[in-house]
Coordinates of C-alpha atoms and ligand atoms in Angstrom, one line a residue:
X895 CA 101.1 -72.0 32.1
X896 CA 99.3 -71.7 35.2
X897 CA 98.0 -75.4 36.4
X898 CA 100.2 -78.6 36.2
X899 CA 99.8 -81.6 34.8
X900 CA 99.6 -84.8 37.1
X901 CA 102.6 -86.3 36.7
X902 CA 101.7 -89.5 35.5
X903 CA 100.1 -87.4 32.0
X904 CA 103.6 -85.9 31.7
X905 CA 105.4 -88.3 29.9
X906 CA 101.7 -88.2 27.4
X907 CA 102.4 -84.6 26.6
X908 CA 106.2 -84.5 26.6
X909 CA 105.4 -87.2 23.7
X910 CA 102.6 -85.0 22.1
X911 CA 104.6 -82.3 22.1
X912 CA 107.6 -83.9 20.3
X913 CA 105.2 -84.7 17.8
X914 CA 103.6 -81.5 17.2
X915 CA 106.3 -79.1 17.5
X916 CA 105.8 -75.1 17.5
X917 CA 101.9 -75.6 17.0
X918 CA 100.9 -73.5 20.1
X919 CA 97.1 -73.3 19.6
X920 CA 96.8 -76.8 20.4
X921 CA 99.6 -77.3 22.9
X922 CA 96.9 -74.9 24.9
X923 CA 94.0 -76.6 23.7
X924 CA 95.4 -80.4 24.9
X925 CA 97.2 -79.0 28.2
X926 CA 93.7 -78.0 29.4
X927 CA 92.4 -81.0 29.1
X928 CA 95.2 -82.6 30.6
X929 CA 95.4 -81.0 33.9
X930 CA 91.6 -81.7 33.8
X931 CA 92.3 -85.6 34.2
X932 CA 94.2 -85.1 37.0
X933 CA 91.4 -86.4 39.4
X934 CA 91.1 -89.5 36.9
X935 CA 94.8 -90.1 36.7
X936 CA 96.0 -93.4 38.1
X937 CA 92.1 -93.8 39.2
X938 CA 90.1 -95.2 36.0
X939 CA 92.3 -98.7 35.4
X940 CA 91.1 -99.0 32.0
X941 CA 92.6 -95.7 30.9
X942 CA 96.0 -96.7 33.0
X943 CA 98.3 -97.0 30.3
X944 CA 96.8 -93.8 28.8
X945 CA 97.0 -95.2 25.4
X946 CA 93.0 -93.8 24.7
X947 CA 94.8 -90.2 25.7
X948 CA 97.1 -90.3 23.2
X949 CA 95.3 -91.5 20.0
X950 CA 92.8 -88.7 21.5
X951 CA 95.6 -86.1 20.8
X952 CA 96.1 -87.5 17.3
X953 CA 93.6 -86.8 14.6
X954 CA 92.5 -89.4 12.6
X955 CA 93.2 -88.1 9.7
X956 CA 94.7 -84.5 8.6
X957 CA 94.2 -83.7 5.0
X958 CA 95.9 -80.5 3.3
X959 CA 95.3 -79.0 -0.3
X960 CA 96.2 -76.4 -2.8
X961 CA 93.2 -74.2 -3.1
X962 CA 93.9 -72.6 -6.8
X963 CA 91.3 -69.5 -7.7
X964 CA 91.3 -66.4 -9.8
X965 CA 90.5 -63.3 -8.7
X966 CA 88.0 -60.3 -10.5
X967 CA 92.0 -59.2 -12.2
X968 CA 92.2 -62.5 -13.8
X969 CA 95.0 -63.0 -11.8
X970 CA 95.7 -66.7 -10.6
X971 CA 95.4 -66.6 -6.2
X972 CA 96.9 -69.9 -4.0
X973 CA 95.6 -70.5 -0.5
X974 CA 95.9 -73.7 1.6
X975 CA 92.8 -75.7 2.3
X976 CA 92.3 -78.0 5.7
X977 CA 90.4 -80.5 6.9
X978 CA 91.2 -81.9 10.5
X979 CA 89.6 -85.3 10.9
X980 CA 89.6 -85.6 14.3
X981 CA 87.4 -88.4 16.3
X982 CA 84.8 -90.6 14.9
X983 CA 84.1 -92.7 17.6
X984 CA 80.3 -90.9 18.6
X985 CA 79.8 -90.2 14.9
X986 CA 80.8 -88.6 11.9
X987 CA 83.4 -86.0 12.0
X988 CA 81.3 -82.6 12.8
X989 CA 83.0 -79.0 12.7
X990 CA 83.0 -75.5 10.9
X991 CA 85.1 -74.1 8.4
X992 CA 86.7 -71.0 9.2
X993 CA 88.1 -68.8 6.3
X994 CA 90.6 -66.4 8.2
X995 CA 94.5 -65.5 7.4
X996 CA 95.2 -66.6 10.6
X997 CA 94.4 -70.2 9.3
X998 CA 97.1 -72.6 10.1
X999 CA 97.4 -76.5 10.6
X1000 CA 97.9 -75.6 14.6
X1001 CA 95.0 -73.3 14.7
X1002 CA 92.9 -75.9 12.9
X1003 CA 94.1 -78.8 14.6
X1004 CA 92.8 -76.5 18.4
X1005 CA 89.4 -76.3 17.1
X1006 CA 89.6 -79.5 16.0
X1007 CA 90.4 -81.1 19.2
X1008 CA 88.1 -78.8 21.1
X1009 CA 85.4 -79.9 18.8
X1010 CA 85.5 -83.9 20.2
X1011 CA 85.1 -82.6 23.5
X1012 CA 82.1 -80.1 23.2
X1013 CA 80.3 -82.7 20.4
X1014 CA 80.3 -85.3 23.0
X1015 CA 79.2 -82.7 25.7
X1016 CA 76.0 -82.0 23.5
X1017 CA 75.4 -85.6 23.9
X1018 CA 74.0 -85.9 20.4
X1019 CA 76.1 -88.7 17.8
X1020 CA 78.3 -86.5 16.3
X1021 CA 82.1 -87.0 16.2
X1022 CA 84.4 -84.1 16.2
X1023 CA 86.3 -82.2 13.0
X1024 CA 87.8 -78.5 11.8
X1025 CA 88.7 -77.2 8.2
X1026 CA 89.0 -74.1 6.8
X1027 CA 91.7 -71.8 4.9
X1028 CA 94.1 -69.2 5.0
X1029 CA 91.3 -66.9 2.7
X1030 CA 91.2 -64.0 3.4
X1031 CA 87.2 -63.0 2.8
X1032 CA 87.4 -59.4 3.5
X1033 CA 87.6 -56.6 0.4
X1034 CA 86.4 -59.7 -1.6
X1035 CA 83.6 -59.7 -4.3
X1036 CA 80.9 -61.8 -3.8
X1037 CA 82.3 -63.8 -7.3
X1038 CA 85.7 -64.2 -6.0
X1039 CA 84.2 -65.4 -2.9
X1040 CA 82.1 -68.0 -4.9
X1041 CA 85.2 -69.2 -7.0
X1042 CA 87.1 -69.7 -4.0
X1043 CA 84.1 -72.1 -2.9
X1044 CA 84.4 -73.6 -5.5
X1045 CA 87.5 -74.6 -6.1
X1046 CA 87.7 -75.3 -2.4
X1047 CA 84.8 -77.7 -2.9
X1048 CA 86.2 -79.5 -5.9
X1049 CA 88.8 -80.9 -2.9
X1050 CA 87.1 -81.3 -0.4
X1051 CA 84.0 -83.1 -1.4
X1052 CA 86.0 -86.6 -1.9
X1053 CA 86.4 -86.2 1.7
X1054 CA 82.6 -85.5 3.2
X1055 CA 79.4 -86.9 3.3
X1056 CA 76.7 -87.1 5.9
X1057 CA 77.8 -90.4 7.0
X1058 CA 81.7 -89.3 7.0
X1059 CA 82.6 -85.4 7.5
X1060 CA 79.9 -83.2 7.8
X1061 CA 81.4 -79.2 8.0
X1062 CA 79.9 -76.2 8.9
X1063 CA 80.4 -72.6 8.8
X1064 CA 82.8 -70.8 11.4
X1065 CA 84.6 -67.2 11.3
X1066 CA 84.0 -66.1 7.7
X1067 CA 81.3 -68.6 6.6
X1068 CA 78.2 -68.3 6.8
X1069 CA 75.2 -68.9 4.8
X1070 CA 76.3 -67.4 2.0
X1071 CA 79.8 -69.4 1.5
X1072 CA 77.9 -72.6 2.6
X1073 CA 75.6 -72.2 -0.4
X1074 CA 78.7 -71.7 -2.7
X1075 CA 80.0 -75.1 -1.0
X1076 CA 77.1 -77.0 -1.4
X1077 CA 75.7 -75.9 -4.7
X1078 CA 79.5 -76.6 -5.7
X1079 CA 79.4 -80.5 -3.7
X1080 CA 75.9 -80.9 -5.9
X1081 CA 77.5 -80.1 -8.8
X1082 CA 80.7 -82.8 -8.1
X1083 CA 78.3 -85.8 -6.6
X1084 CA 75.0 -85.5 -8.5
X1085 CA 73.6 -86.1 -5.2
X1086 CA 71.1 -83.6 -3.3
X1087 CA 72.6 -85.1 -0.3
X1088 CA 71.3 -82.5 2.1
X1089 CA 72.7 -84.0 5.2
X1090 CA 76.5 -83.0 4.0
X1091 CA 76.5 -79.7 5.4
X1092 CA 74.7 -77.9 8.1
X1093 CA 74.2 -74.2 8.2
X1094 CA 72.5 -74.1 5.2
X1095 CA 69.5 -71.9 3.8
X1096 CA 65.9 -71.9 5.0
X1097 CA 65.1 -72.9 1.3
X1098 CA 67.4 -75.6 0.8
X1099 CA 67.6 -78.1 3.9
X1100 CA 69.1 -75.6 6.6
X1101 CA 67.0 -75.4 10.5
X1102 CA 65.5 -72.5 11.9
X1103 CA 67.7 -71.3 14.5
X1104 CA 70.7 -72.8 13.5
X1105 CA 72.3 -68.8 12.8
X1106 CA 71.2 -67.8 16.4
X1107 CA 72.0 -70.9 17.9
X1108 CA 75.6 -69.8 19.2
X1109 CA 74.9 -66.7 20.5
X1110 CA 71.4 -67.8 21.8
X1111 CA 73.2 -71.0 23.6
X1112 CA 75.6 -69.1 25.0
X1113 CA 73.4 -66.8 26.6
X1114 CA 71.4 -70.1 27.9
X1115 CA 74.0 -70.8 29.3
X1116 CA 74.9 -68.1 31.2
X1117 CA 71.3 -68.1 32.8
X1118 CA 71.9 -70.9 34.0
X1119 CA 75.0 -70.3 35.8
X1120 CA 73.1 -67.8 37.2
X1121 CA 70.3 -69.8 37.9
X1122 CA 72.7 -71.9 40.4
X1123 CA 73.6 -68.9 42.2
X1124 CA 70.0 -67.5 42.3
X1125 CA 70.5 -64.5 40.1
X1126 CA 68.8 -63.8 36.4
X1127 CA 70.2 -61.9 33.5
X1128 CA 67.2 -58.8 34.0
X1129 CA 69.3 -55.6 34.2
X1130 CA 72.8 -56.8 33.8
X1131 CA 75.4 -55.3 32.0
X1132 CA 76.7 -57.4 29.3
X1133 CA 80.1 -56.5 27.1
X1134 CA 80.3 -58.8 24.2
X1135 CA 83.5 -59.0 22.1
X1136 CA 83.1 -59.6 18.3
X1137 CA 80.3 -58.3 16.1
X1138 CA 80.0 -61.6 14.2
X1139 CA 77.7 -64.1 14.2
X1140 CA 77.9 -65.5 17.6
X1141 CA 78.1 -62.0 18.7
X1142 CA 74.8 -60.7 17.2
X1143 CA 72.9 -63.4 18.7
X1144 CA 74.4 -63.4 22.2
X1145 CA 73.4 -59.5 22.4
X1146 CA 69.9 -60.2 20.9
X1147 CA 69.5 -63.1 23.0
X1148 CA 70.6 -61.0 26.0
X1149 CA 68.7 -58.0 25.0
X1150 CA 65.2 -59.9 25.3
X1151 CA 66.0 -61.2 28.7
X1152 CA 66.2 -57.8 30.1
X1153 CA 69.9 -57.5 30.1
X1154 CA 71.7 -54.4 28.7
X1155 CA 74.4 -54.8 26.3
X1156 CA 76.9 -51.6 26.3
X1157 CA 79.8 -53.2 24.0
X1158 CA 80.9 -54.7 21.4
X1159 CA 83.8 -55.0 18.9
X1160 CA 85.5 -55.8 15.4
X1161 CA 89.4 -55.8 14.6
X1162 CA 89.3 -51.9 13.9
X1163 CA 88.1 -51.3 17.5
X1164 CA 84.5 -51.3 19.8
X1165 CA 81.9 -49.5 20.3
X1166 CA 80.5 -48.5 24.1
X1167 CA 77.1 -47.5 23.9
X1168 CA 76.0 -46.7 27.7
X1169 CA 72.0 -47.0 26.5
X1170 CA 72.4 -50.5 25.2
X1171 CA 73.3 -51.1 21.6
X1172 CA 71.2 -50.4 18.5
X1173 CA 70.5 -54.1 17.6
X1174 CA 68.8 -53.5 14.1
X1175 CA 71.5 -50.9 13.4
X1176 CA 74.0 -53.7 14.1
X1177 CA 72.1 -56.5 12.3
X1178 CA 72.1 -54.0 9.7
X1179 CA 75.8 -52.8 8.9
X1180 CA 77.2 -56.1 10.1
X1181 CA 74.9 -58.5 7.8
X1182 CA 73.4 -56.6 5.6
X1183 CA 75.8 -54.3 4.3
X1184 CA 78.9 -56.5 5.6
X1185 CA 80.4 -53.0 6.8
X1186 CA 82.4 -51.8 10.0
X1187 CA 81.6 -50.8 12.9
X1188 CA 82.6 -47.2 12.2
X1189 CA 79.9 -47.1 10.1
X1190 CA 77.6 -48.1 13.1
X1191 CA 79.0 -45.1 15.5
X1192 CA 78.5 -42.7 12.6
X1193 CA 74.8 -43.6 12.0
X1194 CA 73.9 -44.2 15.8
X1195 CA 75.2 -40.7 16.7
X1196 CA 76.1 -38.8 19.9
X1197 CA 74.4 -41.9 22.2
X1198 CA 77.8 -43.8 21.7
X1199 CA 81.7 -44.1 21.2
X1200 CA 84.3 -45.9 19.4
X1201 CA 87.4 -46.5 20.4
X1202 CA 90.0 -47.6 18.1
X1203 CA 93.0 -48.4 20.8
X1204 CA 92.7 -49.9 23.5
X1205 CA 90.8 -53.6 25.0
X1206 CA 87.5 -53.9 25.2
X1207 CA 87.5 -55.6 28.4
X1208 CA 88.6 -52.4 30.1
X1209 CA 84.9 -51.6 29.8
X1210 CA 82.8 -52.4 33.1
X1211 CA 80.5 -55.0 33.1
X1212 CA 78.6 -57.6 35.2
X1213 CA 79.3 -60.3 32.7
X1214 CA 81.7 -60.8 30.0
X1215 CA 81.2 -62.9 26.5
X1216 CA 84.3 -62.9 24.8
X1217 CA 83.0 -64.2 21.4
X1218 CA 85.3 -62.9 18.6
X1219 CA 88.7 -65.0 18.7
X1220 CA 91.1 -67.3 20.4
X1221 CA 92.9 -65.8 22.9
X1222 CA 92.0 -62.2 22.4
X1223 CA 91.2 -61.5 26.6
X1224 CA 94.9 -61.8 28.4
X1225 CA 95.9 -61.3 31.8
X1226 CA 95.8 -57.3 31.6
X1227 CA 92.0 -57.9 30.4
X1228 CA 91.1 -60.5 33.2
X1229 CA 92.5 -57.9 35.8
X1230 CA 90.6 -55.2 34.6
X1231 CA 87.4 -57.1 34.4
X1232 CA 88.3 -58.6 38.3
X1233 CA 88.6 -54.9 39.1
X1234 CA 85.9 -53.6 37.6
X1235 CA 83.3 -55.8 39.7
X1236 CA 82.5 -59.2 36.8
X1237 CA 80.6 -61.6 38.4
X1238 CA 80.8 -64.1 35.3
X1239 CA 82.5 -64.9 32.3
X1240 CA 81.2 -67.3 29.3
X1241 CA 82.9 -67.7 26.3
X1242 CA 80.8 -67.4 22.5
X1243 CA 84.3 -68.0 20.7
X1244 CA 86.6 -71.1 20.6
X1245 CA 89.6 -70.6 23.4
X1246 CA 89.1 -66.6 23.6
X1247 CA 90.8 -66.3 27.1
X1248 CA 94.3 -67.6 27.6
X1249 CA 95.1 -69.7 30.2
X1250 CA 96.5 -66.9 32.7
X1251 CA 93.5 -65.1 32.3
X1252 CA 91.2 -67.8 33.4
X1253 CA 93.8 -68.8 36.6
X1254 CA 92.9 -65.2 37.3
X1255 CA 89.1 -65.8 37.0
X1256 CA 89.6 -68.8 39.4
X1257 CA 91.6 -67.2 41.8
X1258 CA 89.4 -64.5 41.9
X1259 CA 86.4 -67.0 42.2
X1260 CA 84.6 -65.4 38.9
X1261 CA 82.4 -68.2 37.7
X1262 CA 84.1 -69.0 34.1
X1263 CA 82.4 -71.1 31.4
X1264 CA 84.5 -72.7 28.8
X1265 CA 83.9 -72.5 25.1
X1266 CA 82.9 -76.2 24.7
X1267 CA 80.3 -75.9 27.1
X1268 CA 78.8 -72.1 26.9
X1269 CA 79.3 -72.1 22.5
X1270 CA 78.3 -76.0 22.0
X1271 CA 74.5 -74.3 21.0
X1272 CA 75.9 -74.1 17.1
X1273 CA 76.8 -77.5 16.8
X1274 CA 74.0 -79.3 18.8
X1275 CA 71.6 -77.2 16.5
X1276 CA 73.9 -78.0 13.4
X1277 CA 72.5 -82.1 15.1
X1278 CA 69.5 -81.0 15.0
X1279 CA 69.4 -79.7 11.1
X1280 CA 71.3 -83.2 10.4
X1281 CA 67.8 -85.3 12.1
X1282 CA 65.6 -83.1 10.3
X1283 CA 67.1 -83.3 6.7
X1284 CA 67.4 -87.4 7.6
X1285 CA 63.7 -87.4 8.4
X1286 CA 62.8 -84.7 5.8
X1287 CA 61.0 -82.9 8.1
X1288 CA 61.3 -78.8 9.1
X1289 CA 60.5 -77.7 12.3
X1290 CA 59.5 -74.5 13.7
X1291 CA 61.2 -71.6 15.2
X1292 CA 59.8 -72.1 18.6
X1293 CA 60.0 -76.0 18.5
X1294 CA 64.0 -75.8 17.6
X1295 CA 65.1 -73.3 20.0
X1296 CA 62.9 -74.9 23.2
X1297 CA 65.1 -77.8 21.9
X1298 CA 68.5 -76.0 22.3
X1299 CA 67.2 -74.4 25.7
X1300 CA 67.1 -77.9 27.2
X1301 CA 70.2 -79.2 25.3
X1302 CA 72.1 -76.0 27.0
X1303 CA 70.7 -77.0 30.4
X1304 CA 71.4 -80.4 29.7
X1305 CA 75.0 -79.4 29.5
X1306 CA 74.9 -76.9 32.4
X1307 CA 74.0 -80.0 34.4
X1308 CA 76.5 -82.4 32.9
X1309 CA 79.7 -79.7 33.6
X1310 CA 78.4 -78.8 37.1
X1311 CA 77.6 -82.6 38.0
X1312 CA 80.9 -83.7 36.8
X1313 CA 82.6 -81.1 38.4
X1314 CA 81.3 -81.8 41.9
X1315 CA 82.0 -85.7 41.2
X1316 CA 85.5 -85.6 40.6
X1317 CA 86.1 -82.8 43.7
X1318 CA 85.6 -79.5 42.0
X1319 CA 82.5 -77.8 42.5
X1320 CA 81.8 -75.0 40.6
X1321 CA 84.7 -75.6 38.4
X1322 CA 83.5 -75.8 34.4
X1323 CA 86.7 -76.3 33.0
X1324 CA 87.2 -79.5 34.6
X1325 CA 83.5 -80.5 34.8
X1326 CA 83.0 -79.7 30.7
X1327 CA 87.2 -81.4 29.6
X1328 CA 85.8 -84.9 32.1
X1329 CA 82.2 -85.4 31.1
X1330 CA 83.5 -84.8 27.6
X1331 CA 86.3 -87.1 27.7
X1332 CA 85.2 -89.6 29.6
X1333 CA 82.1 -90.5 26.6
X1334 CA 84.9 -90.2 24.2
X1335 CA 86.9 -92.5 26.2
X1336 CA 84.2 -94.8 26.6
X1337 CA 82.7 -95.2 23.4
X1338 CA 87.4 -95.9 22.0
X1339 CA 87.6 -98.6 24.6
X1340 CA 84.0 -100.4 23.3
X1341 CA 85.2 -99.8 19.8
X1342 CA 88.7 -101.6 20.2
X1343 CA 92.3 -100.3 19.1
X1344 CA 90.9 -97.4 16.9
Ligands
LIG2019 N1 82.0 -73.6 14.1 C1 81.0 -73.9 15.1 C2 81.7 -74.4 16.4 O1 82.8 -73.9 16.7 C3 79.9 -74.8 14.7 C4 80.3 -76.2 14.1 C5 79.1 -76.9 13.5 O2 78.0 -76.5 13.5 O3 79.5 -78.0 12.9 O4 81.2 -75.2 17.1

């Protein structure tokens, strides 16, 4: 690992580790936010004994479950459910539910702990929490899909409520699932309890904007760390990983300010298409017909190419979006993109870029946003469909997304401020793993031994 840890953390995370053993998603996860304290270590005398630091690497409460389903054969299907209670101290746990194979209790636990940090950096009252399962969505009917929701559900809802847990979707929920969950929750509680779950339908208590809000946050976010270096997205070259739903709306996002997005990808490979890519094409294989993006390159023709070996990142750019997955842009990826001219980097996923690669952003003085900061757009607008269904009120498009454009800038400001307080300018790592901690921090010590 590149940066050290100040060695009065050391003996925190020697102890963390112990406890967590061979979870290495969120070893990664809580060493960056150690070396971030290092400019607070031995300085802040109510922290001094670091106790607040290690509850903060503990989660509240971790709950695991059988998840027992049939599938269209009639044949009985086990996954593993989760649901990472993390930090309650700003508010009710808050975090997505990702339905992936990868799904395990370290991978959950990263997100989860990533989750406190960014909540807080949103600065709305939200505390932080992950869940999800080892479901694998893909080749799946649209009934086995809903059976798994519901069985999922018939857990899980003793758990939630929109004073206690409220989840979201994540990689491989979206609308659709979250429907299957809350019709399900509904069903269980006999309570229209709209509040539970964010991400929901137009029709039935979800916000406008709350499926662009990633994407369109995280390109807000990149204008203004261009803004603070006098420079504008109009012309630039964007490569986007991913071809999700972060993705879709980073590129669309990006697209109307001017900029040219050339590539994107999915696990079979990615597409470069030199004239900017087809948006409504995309829109239309990836969310309409839930298909690959082979089936984009054949329908868009000779104007691009798909490459099925090979990294993405290898593609020239001006700025980079990693949005697909954690650590999916290494050190062979960051060198490429160094070589080939980036002038920025902004993550849409959670943790895409390992640590290596982002000590070779730094070194190489590439502005580098972390995913807290740059994707924190989904969750504060997931806030924002939480006040509405509590006031029964629906607000518009435009109203909604001028809110997430100054929520975005509010955290621009928070990360860059923070950064040049503690003696790192420039630096969003620190600036986003400080401003969040330190509210986190706060509110512990007010609340007493929690
Ligand atoms: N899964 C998203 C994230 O990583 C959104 C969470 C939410 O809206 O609660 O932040």
């Amino acid at each position: 690992m590149p940066a050290e840890i100040h060695p009065r953390l050391q003996p925190v995370f020697d102890e963390f580790l112990a406890r967590n053993p061979g979870e290495k998603e969120f070893h990664q996860a809580v060493y960056e936010v150690l070396v971030s304290l290092t400019p607070i270590a031995g300085k802040k005398p109510e922290y001094a004994q670091w106790s607040i630091l290690r509850r903060m690497c503990e989660p509240e409460r971790q709950i695991i479950f059988r998840v027992p389903w049939m599938d269209d054969e009639g044949t009985v299907r086990i996954n593993r459910g989760f649901r990472v209670e993390f930090n309650s101290a700003l508010g009710p746990y808050k975090g997505g539910l990702r339905f992936h194979p990868s799904v395990n209790l370290s991978i959950i636990k990263f997100l989860g702990f990533e989750q406190v940090y960014k909540n807080s950096l949103t600065g709305m009252p939200i505390g932080g929490g992950k869940g999800g399962s080892d479901f694998d969505p893909k080749g799946r009917s649209k009934a086995e899909v809903m059976r798994f929701c519901q069985s999922f559900m018939t857990e899980l809802y003793r758990h939630i409520g929109e004073y206690t847990d409220v989840p979201a979707g994540d990689i491989g929920v979206g609308t659709r699932e979250l429907g299957f969950l809350f019709g399900q929750y509904k069903r269980i509680t006999n309570r229209y309890e709209s509040g539970v779950l964010t991400g929901k339908g137009q029709s039935w208590g979800g916000s406008l904007v709350r499926t662009e809000a990633t994407g369109y946050g995280a390109v807000f976010f990149v204008e203004e760390m261009l803004r603070a270096r006098g420079e504008d997205l109009q012309g630039r070259r964007i490569v986007v990983s991913g071809s999700g739903n972060v993705a879709i709306y980073a590129i669309e996002k990006a697209q109307q300010r001017g900029a040219t997005v050339i590539a994107c990808s999915d696990s079979n490979g990615y597409v470069v298409d030199e004239s900017g890519l087809d948006l409504d094409l995309l829109k239309d294989v990836k969310e309409e017909r839930r298909g690959r993006l082979s089936d984009y390159v054949s329908e868009r023709g000779s104007s691009c190419r798909h490459v099925t070996n090979g990294s993405i990142w290898q593609v020239p750019c001006d700025i980079a979006l990693p949005s697909a997955t954690q650590n999916e842009l290494g050190v062979d990826d960051a060198k490429a993109l160094v070589g080939n001219g980036v002038r920025l980097v902004a993550e849409g996923a959670n943790m895409p870029c390992t640590p290596e690669a982002v000590e070779i952003f730094t070194q190489a003085g590439v502005p580098y946003a972390p995913g807290k900061a740059s994707n924190a757009g989904g969750v504060a607008t997931s806030a924002l469909e939480m006040q509405q269904n509590a006031s029964r009120d629906s607000w518009t498009f435009e109203d909604t997304e001028t809110r997430l454009g100054e929520i975005m800038r509010a955290i621009h400001t928070r990360c860059a401020e923070t950064a040049a307080e503690y003696g790192n300018p420039g630096n969003y790592v620190m600036g986003a793993n400080l401003a969040g901690y330190l509210k986190v921090a706060d509110a512990m010590v007010a609340q007493g031994l929690i």
